[in-house]
mmCIF file of C-alpha atoms in Angstrom:
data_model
loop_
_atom_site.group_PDB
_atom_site.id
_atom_site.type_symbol
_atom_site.label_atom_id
_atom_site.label_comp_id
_atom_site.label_asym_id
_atom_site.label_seq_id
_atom_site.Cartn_x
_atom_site.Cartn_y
_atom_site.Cartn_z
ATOM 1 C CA UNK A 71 24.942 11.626 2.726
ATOM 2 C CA UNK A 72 21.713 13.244 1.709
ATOM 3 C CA UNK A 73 19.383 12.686 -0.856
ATOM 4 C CA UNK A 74 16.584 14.778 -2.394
ATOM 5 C CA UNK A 75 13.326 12.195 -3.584
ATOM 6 C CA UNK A 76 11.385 14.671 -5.966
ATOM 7 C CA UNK A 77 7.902 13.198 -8.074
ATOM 8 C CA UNK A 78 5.872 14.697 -9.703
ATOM 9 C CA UNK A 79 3.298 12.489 -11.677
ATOM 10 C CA UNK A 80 -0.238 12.938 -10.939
ATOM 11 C CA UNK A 81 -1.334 9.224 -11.380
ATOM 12 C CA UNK A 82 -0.566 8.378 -7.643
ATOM 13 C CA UNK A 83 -0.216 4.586 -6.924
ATOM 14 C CA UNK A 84 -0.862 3.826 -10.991
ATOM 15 C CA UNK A 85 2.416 6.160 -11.888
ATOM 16 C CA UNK A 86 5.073 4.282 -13.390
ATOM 17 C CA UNK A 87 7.856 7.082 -12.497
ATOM 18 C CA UNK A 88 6.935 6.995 -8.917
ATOM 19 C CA UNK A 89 7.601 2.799 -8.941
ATOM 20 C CA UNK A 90 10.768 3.794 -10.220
ATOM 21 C CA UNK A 91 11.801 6.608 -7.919
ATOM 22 C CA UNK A 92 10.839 4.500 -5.106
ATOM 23 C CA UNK A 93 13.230 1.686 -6.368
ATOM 24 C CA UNK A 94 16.153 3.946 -7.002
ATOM 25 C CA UNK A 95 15.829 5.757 -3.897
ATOM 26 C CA UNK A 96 15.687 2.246 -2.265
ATOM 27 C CA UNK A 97 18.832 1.189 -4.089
ATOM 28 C CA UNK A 98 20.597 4.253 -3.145
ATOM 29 C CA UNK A 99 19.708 3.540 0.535
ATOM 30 C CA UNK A 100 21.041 0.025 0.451
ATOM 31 C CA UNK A 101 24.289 1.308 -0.867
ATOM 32 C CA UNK A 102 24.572 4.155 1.376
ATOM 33 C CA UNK A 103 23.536 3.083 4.451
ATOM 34 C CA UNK A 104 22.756 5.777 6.884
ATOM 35 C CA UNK A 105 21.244 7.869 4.071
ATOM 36 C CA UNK A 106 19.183 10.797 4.936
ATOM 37 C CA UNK A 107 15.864 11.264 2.549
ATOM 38 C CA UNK A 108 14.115 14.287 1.899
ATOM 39 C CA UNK A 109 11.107 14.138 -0.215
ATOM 40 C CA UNK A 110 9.093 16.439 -2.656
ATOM 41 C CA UNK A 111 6.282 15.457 -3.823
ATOM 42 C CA UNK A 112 4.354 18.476 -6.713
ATOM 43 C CA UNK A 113 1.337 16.953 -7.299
ATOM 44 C CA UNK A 114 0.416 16.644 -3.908
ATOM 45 C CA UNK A 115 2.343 20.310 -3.139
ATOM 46 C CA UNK A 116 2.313 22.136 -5.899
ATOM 47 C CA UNK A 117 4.149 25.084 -6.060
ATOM 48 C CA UNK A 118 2.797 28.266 -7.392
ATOM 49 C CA UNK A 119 3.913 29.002 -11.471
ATOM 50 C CA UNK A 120 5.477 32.131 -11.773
ATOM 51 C CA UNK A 121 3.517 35.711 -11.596
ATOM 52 C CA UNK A 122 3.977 38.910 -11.937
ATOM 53 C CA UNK A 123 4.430 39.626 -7.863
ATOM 54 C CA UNK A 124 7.224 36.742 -7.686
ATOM 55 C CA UNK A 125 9.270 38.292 -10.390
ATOM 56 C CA UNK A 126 8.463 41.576 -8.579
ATOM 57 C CA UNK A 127 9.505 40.321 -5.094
ATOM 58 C CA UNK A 128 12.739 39.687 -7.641
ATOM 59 C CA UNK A 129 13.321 42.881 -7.485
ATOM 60 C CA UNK A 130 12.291 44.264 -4.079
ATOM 61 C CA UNK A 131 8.209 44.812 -4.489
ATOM 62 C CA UNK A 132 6.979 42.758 -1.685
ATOM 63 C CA UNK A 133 3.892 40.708 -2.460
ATOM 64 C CA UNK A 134 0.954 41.465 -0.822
ATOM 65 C CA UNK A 135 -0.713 38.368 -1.309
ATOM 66 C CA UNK A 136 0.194 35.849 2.179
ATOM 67 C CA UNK A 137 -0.006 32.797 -0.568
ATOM 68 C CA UNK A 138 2.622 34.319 -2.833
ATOM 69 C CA UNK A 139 4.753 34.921 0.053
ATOM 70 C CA UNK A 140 4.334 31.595 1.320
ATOM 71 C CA UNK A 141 5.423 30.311 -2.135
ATOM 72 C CA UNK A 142 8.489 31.898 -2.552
ATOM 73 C CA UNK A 143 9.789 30.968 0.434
ATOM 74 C CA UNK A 144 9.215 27.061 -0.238
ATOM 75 C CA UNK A 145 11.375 28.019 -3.454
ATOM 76 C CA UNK A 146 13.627 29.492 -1.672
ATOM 77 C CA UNK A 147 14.067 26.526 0.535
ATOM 78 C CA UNK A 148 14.125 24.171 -2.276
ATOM 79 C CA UNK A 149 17.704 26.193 -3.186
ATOM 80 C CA UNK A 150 18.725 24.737 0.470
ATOM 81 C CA UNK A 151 18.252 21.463 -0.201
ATOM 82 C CA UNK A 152 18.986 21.454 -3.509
ATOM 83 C CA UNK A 153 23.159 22.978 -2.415
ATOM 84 C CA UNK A 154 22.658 20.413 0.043
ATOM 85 C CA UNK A 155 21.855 17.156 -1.279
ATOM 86 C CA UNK A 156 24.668 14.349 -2.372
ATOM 87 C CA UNK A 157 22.095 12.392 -4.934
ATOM 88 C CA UNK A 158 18.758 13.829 -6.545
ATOM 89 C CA UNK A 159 16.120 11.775 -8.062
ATOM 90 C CA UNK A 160 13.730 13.168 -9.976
ATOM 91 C CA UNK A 161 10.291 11.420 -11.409
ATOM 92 C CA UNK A 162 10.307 12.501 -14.812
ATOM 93 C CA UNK A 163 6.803 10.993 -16.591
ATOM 94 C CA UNK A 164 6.136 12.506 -20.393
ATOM 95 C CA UNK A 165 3.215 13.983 -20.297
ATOM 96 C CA UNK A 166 2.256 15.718 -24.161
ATOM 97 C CA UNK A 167 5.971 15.556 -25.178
ATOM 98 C CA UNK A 168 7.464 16.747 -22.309
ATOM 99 C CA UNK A 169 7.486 17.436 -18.377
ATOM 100 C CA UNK A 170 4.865 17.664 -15.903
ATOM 101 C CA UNK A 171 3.639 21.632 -15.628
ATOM 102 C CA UNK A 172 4.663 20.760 -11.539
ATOM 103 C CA UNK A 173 7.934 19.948 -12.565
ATOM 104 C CA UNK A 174 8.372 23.025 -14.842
ATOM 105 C CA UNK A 175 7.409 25.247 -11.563
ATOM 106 C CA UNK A 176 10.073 23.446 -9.409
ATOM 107 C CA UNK A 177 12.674 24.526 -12.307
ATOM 108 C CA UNK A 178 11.858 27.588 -12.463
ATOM 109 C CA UNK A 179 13.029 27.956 -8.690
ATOM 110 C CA UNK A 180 16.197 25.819 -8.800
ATOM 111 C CA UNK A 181 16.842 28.246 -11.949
ATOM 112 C CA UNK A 182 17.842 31.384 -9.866
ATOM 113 C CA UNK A 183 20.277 33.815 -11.580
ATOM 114 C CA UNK A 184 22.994 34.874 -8.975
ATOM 115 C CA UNK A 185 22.495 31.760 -7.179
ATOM 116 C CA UNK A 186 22.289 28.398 -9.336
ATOM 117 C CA UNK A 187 23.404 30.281 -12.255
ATOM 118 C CA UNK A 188 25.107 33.270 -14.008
ATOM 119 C CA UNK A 189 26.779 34.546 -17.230
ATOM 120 C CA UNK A 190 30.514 34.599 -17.564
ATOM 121 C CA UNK A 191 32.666 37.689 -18.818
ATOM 122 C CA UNK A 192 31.575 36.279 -22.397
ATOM 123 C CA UNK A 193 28.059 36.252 -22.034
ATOM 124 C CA UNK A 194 28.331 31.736 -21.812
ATOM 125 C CA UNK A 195 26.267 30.524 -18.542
ATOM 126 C CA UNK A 196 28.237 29.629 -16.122
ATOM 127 C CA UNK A 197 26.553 26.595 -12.919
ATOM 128 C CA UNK A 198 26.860 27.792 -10.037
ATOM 129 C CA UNK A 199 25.657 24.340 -8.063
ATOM 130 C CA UNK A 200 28.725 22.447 -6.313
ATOM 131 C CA UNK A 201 30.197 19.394 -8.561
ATOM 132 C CA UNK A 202 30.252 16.108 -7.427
ATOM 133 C CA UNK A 203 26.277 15.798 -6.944
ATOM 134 C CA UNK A 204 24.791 13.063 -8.806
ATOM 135 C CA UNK A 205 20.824 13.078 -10.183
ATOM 136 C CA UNK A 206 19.369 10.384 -11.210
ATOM 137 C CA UNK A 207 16.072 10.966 -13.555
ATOM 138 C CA UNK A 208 13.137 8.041 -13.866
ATOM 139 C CA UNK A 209 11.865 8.550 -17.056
ATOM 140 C CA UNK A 210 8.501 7.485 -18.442
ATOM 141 C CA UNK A 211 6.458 7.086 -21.707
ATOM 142 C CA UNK A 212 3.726 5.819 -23.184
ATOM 143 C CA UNK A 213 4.744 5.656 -26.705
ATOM 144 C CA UNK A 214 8.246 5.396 -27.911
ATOM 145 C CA UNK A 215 10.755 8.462 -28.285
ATOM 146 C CA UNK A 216 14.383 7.352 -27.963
ATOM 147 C CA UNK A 217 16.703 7.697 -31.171
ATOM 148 C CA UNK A 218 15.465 5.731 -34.530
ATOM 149 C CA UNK A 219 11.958 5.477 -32.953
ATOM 150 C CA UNK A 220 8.897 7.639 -35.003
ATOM 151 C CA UNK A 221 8.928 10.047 -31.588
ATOM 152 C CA UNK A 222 11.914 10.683 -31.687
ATOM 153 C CA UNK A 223 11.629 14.497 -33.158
ATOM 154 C CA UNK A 224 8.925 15.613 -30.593
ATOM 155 C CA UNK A 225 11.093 14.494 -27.377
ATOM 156 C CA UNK A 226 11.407 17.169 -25.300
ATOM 157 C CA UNK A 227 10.745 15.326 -21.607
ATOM 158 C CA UNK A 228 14.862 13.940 -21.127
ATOM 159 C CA UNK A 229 16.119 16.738 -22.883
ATOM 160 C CA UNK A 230 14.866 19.329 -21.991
ATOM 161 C CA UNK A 231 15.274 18.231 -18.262
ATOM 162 C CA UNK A 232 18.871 17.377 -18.326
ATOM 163 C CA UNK A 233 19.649 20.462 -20.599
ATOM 164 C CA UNK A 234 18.342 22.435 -17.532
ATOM 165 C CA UNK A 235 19.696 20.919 -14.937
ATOM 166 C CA UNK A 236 23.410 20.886 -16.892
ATOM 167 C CA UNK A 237 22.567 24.513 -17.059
ATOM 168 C CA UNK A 238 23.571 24.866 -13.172
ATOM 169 C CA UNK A 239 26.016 22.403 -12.746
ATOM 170 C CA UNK A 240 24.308 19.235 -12.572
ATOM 171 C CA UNK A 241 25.997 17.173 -15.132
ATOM 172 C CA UNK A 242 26.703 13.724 -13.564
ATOM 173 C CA UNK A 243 22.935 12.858 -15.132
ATOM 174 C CA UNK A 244 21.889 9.418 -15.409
ATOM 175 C CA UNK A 245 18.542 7.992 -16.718
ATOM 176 C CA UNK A 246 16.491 5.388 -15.638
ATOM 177 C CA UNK A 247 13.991 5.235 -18.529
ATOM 178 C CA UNK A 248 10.992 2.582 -19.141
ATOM 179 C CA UNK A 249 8.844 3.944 -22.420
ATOM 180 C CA UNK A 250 5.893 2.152 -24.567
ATOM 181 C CA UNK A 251 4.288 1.894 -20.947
ATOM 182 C CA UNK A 252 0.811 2.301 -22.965
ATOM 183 C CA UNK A 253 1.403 -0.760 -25.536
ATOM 184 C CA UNK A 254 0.079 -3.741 -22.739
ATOM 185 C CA UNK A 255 2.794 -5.790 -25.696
ATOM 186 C CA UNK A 256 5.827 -3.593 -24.358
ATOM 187 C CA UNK A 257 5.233 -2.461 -20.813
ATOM 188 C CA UNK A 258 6.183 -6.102 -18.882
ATOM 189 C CA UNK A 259 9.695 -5.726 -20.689
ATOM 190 C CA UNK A 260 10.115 -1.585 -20.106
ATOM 191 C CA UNK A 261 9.818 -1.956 -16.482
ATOM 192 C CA UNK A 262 12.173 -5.171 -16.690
ATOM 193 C CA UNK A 263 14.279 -2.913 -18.105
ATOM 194 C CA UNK A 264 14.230 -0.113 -16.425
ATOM 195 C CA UNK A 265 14.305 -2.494 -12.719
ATOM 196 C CA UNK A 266 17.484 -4.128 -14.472
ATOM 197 C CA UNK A 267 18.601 -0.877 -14.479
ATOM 198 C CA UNK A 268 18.288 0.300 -11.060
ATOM 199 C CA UNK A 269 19.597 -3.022 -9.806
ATOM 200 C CA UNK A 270 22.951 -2.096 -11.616
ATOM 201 C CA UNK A 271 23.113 1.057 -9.976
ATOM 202 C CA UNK A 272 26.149 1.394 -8.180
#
């Protein structure tokens, strides 16, 4: 089996989503021994958001710039691993009501018309990604934005994340979530929670 480890907070060693990743991705390893890990990590890789000569390569003008090249063919090999992987697990941190800007760019190349994607007879979208791949998204948040909190309205981290990858196929999407990180009264008891939560991972 094969597993695809993708972060992408910027706080290094003080980012809750990476402790989670790091736990889930060690649960999924003691349940599957013999697992095979690749890992992503786009604040310490960023790829490039998109320009004018990547949607032009889209359509046969060949970038000049050696960067730009370089850049689409990481995205293209993100497509690779992303047919190939049996788990993905994805650090998710809010950051200003929603994801990372890194994690937007790696979207934007897993969100390939023709390949991840296309639109049926009808004009619906139709995932092209295999089924039977599961994803498992570590979510945090400072503040509180899960149903009946204040937040709630202004979510658009979780939802907007799991409405894109359902867009390709993905939809065996769980959530390992630990929010009100910032209050010092609710943080011990979020990442209780959200460690309870990996430990019941099966």
């Amino acid at each position: 089996m094969k597993l695809w480890h993708v972060d992408s907070s910027v706080l290094g060693d003080n980012s809750v989503s990476r402790q989670l990743t790091a736990g889930i991705v060690a649960r999924e390893k003691a349940l599957h021994p013999g697992l095979e890990v690749t890992y992503l990590d786009l604040a310490a890789a960023p790829v490039q958001h998109l320009s004018p000569a990547h949607i032009g390569a889209l359509f046969g003008h060949q970038p000049e710039d050696a960067a730009v090249l370089a850049d689409i063919a990481t995205g293209a090999s993100f497509l690779d691993t992303l047919f190939a992987a049996d788990i993905i697990v994805i650090g998710a941190p809010m950051y200003n009501f929603g994801i990372p800007s890194q994690l937007k760019a790696w979207l934007d190349r897993i969100l390939v018309t023709g390949k991840t994607f296309k639109y049926g007879e009808n004009g619906a979208p139709v995932g092209l990604v295999p089924a039977g791949k599961k994803v498992i998204i570590a979510s945090s948040r400072g503040g509180l934005y899960t149903p009946g909190n204040p937040g709630a309205a202004i979510e658009h981290q979780e939802s907007h994340l799991i409405a894109a990858l359902n867009f390709i196929g993905l939809t065996d999407v769980s959530v390992v979530r630990a929010e009100g990180v910032a209050v010092p009264d609710l943080k011990p008891r979020a990442l209780a929670n959200a460690e309870a939560a990996i430990a019941a991972l099966a």
